[in-house]
PDB file of C-alpha atoms in Angstrom:
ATOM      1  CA  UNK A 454       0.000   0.000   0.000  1.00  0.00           C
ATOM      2  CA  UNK A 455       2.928   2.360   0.742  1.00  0.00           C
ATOM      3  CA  UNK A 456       4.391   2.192  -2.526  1.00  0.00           C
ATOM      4  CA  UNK A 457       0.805   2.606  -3.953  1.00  0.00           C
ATOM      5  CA  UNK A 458      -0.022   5.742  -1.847  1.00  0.00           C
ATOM      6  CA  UNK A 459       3.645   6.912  -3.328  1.00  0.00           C
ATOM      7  CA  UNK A 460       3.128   6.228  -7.006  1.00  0.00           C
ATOM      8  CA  UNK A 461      -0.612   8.023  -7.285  1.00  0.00           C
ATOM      9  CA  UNK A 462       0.602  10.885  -4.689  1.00  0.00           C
ATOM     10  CA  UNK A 463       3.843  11.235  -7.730  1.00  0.00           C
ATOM     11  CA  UNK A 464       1.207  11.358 -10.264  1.00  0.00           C
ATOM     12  CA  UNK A 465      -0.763  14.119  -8.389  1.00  0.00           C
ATOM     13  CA  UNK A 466       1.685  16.403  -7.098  1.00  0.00           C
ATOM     14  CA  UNK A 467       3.455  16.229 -11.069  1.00  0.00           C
ATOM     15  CA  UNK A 468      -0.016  16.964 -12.525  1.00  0.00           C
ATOM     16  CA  UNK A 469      -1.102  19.569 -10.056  1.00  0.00           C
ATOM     17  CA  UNK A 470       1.180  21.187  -7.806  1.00  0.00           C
ATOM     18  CA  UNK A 471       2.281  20.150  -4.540  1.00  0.00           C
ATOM     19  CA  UNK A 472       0.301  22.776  -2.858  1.00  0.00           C
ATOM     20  CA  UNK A 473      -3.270  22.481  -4.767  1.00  0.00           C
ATOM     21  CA  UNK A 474      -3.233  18.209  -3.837  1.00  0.00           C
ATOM     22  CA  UNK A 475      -4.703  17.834  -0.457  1.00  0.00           C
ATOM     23  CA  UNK A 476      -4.794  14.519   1.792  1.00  0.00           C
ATOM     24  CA  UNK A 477      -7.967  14.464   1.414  1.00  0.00           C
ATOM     25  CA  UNK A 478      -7.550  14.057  -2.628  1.00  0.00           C
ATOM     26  CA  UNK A 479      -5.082  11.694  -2.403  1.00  0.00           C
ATOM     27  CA  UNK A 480      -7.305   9.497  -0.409  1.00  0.00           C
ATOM     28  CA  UNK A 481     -10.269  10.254  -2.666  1.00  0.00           C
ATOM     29  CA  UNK A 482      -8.059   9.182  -6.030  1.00  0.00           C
ATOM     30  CA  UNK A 483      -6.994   6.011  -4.336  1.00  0.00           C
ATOM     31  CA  UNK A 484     -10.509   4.721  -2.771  1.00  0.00           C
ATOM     32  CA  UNK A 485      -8.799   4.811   0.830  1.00  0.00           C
ATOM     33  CA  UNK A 486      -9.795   6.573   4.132  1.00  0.00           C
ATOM     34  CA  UNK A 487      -6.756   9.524   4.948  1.00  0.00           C
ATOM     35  CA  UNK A 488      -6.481   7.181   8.082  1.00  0.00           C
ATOM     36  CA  UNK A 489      -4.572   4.498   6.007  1.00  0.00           C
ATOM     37  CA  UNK A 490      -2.576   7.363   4.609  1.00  0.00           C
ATOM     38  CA  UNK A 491      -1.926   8.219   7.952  1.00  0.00           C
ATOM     39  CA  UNK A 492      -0.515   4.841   9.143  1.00  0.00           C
ATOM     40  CA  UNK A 493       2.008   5.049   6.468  1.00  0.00           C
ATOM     41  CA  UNK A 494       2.901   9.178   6.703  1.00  0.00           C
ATOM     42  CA  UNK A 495       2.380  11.384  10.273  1.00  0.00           C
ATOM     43  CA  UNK A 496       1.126  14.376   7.600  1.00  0.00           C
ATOM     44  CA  UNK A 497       1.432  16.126   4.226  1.00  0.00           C
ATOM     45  CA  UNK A 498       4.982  17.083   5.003  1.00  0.00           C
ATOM     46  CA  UNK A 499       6.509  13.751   5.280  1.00  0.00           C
ATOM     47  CA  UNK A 500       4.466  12.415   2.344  1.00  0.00           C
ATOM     48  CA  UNK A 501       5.682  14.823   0.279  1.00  0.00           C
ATOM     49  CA  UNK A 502       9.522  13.978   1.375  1.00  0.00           C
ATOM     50  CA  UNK A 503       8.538  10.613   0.714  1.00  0.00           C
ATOM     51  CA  UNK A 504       7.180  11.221  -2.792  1.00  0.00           C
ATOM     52  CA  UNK A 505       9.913  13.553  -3.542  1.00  0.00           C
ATOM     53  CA  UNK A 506      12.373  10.438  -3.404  1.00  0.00           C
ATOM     54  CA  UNK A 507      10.651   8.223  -4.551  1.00  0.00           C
ATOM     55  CA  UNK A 508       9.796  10.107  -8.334  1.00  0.00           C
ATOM     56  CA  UNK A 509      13.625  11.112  -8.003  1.00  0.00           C
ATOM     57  CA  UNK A 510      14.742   7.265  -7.127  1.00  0.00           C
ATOM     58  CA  UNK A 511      12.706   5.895  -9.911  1.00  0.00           C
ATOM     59  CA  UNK A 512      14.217   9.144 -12.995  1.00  0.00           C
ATOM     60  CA  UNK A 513      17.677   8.226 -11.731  1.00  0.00           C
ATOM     61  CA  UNK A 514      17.473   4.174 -12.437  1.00  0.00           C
ATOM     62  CA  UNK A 515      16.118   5.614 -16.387  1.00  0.00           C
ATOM     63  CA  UNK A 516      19.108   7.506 -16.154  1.00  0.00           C
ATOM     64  CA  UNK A 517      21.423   5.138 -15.270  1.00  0.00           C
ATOM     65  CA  UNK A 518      19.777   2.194 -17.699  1.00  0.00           C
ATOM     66  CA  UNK A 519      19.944   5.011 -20.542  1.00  0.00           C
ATOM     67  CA  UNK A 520      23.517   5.487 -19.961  1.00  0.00           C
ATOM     68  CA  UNK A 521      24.425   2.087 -19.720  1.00  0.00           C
ATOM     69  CA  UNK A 522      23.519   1.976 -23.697  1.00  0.00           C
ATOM     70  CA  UNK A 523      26.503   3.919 -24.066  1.00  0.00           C
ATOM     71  CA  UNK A 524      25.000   5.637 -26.956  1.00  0.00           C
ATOM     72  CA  UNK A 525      26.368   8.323 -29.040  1.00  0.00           C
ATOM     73  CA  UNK A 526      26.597  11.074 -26.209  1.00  0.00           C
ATOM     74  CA  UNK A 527      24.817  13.982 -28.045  1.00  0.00           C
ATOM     75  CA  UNK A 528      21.593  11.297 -29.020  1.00  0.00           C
ATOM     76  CA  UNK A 529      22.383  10.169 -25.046  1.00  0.00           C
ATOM     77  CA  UNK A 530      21.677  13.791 -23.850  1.00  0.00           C
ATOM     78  CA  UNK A 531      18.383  13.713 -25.668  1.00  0.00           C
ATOM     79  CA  UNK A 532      16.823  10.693 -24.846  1.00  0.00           C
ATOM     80  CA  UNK A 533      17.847  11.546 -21.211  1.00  0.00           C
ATOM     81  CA  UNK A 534      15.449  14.740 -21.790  1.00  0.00           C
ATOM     82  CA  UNK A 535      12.574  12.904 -23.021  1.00  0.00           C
ATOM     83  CA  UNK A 536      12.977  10.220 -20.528  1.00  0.00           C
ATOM     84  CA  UNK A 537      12.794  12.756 -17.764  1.00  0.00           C
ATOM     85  CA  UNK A 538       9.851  14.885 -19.126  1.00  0.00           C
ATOM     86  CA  UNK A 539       7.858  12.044 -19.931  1.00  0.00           C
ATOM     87  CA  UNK A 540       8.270  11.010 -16.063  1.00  0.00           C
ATOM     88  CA  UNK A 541       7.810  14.654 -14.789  1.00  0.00           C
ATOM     89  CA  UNK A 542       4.419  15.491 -16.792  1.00  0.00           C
ATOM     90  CA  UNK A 543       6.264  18.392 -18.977  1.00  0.00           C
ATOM     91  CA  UNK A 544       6.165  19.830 -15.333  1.00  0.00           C
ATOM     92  CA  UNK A 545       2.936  21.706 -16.077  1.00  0.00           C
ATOM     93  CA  UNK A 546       2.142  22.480 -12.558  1.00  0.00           C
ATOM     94  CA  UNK A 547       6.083  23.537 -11.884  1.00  0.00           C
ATOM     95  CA  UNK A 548       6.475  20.886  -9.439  1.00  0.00           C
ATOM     96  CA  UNK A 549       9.853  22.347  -8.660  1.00  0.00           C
ATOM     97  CA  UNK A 550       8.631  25.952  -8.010  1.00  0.00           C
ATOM     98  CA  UNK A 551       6.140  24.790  -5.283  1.00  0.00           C
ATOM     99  CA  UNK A 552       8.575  22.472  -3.744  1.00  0.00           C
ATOM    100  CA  UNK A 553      10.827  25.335  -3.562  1.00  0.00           C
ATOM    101  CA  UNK A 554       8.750  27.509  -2.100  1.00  0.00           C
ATOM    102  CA  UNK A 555       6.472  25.563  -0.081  1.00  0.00           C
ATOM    103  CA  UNK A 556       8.732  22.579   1.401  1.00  0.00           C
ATOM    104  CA  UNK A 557      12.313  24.072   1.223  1.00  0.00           C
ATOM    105  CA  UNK A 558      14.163  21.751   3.565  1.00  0.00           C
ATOM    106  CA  UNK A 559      13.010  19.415   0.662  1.00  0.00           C
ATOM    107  CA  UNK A 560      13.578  21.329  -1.791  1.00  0.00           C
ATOM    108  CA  UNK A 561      17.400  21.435  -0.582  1.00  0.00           C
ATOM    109  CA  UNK A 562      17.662  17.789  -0.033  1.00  0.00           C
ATOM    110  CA  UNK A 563      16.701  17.476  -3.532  1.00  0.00           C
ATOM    111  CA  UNK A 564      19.145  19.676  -4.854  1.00  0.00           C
ATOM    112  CA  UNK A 565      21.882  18.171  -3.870  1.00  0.00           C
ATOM    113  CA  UNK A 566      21.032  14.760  -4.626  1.00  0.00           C
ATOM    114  CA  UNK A 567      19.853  15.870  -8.146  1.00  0.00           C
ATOM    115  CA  UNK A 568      23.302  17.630  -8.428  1.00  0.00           C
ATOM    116  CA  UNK A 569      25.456  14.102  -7.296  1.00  0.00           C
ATOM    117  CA  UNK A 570      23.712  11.873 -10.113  1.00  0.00           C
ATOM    118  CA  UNK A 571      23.903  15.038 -13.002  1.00  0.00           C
ATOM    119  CA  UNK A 572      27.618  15.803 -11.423  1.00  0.00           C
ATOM    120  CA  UNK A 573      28.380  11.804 -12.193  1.00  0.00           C
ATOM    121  CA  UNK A 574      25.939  11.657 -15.718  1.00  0.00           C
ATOM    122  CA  UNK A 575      27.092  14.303 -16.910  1.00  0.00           C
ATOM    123  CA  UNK A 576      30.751  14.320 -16.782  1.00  0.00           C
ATOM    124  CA  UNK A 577      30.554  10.950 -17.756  1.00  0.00           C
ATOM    125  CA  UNK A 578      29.116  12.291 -21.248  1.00  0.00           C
ATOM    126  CA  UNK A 579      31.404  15.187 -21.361  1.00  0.00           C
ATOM    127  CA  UNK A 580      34.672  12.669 -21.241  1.00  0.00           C
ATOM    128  CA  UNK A 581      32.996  10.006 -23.686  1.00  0.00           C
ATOM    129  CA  UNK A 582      32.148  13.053 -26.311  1.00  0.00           C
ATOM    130  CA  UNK A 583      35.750  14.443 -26.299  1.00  0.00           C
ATOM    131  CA  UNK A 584      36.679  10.850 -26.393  1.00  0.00           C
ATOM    132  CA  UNK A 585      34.756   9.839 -29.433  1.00  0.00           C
ATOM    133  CA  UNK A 586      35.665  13.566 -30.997  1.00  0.00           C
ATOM    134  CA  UNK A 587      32.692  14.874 -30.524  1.00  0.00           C
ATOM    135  CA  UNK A 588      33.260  17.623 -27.876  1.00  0.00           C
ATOM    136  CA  UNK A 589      36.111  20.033 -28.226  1.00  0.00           C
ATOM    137  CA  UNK A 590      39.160  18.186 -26.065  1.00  0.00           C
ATOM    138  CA  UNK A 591      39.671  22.145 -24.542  1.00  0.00           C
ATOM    139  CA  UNK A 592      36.887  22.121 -22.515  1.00  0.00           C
ATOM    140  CA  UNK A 593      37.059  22.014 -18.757  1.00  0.00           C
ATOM    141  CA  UNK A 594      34.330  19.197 -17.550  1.00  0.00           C
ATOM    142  CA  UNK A 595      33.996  20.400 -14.213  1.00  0.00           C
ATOM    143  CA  UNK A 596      32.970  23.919 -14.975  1.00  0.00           C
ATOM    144  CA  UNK A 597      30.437  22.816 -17.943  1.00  0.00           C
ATOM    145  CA  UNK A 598      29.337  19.985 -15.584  1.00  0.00           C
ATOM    146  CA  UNK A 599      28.262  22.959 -12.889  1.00  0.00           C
ATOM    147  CA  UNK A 600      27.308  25.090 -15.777  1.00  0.00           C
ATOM    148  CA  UNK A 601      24.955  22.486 -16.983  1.00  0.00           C
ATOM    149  CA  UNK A 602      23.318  21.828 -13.702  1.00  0.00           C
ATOM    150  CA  UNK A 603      22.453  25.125 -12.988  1.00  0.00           C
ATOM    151  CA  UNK A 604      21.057  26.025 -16.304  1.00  0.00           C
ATOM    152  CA  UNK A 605      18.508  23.182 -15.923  1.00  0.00           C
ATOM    153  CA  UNK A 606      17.785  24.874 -12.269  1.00  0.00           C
ATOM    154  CA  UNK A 607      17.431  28.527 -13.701  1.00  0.00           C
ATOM    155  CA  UNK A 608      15.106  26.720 -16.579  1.00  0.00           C
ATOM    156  CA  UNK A 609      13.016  26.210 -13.984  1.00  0.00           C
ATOM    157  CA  UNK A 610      12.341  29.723 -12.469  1.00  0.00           C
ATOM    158  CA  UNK A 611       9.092  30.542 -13.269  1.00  0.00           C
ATOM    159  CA  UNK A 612       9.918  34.305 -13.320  1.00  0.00           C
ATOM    160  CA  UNK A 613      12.729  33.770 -15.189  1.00  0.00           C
ATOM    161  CA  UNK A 614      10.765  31.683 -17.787  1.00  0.00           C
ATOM    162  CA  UNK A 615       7.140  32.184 -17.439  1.00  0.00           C
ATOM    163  CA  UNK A 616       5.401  28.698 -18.441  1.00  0.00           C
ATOM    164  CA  UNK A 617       2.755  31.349 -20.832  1.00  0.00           C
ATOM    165  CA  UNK A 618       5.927  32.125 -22.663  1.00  0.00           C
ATOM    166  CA  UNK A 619       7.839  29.092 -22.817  1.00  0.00           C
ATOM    167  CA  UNK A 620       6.730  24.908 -22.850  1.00  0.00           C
ATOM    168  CA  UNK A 621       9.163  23.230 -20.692  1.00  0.00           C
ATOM    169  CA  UNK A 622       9.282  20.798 -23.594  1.00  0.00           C
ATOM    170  CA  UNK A 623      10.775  24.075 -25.514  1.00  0.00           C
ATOM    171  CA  UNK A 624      12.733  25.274 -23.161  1.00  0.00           C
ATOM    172  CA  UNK A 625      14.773  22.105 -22.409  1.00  0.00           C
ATOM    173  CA  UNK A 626      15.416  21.963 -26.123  1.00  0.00           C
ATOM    174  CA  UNK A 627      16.389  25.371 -26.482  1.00  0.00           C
ATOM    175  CA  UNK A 628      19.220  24.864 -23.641  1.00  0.00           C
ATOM    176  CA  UNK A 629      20.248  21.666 -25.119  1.00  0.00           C
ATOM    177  CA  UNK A 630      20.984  22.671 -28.338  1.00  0.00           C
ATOM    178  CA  UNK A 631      22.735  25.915 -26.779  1.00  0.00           C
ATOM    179  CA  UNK A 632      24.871  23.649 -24.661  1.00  0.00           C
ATOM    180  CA  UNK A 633      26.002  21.012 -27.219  1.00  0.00           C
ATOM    181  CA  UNK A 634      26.668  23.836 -29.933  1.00  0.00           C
ATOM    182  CA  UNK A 635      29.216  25.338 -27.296  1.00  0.00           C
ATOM    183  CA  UNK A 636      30.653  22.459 -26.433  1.00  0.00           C
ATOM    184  CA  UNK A 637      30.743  20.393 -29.907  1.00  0.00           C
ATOM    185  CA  UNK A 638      33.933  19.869 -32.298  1.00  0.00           C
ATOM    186  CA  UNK A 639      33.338  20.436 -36.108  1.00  0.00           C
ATOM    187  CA  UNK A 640      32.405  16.820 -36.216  1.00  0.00           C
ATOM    188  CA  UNK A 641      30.162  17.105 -33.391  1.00  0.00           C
ATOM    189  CA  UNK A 642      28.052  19.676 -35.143  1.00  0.00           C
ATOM    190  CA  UNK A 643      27.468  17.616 -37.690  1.00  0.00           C
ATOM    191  CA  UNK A 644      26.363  15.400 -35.786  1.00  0.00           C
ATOM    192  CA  UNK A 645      24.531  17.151 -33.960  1.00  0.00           C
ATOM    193  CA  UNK A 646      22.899  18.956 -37.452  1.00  0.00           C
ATOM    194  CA  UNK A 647      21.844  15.728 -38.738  1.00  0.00           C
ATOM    195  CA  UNK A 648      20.247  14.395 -35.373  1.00  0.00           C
ATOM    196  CA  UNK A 649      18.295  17.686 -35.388  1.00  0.00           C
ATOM    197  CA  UNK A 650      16.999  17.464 -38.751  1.00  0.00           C
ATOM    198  CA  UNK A 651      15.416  14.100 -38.301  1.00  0.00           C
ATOM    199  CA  UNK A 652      13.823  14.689 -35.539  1.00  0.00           C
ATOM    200  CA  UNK A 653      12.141  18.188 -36.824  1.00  0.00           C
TER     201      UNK A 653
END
């Protein structure tokens, strides 16, 4: 039942906002009293914690498995961004806003467990791309490791990038193809030309 509870509150909270999904909701979707709720999580707080981890256990085993394919690191980068906005709902309620603002212990704890696994992901693609001559060999990983982890934050500012003005879908591509063109050796952008043209 815990893992249930977990996987429908996910679902919820993605689709719309931690704040606007009550107990009371959650027990409603599932066909449960908020008393069996409550034998699993003291209150909202702690289910949210517990949700938090859970969505973010379950994106980084899809990470992992889709970098264990050991794919050509520029396709790599993209199927990691579907993969991840396919789990997070496009992030139409801005999941990561409310957390932020809402639940910031959380939010925090998040943070720097999202940073570890992108730290680890993505230098692992940085050194394969140079490797395979993809990347420019002059780049410094660690910077455009940090670099890349905080643009995907800042992506996320909804006064920054107001959802009415930007997808999320959009926006990620946007960044991507911003971060690989900076990044990419002459064969690279080639590469990276072609892989854009087929999938426009």
């Amino acid at each position: 039942m815990r893992d249930k509870i977990l996987h429908n509150a996910g679902e919820m909270f993605l689709n719309y906002g931690f704040k606007s999904v009550t107990m009371d909701d959650i027990a409603h979707a599932l066909g449960i009293s908020k008393k069996t709720i409550y034998q699993h999580f003291d209150n909202k707080t702690k289910l949210v914690e517990a949700t938090t981890m859970y969505v973010f256990e379950n994106i980084s085993e899809g990470i992992d498995c889709i970098c264990a394919l050991e794919k050509n690191p520029i396709e790599e980068i993209y199927d990691i961004k579907r993969f991840v906005m396919n789990h997070l709902k496009d992030e139409k309620s801005s999941p990561q806003y409310q957390l932020q603002k809402y639940y910031p212990a959380i939010f925090a704890t998040l943070k720097q467990k999202q940073f570890e696994v992108m730290q680890c992901c993505v230098k692992a693609n940085l050194e394969r791309g140079i490797t395979l001559g993809l990347y420019r060999d002059t780049i410094n990983i660690e910077f455009i490791s940090r670099i890349y982890f905080n643009s995907m934050i800042a992506l996320k500012d909804k006064d920054l990038f107001p959802l009415k003005h930007f997808s999320m879908n959009a926006l990620m591509d946007y960044f991507l193809e911003y971060h690989l063109r900076g990044i990419c050796s002459k064969k690279g952008l080639e590469t990276l030309n072609q892989f854009i043209n087929t999938q426009s």
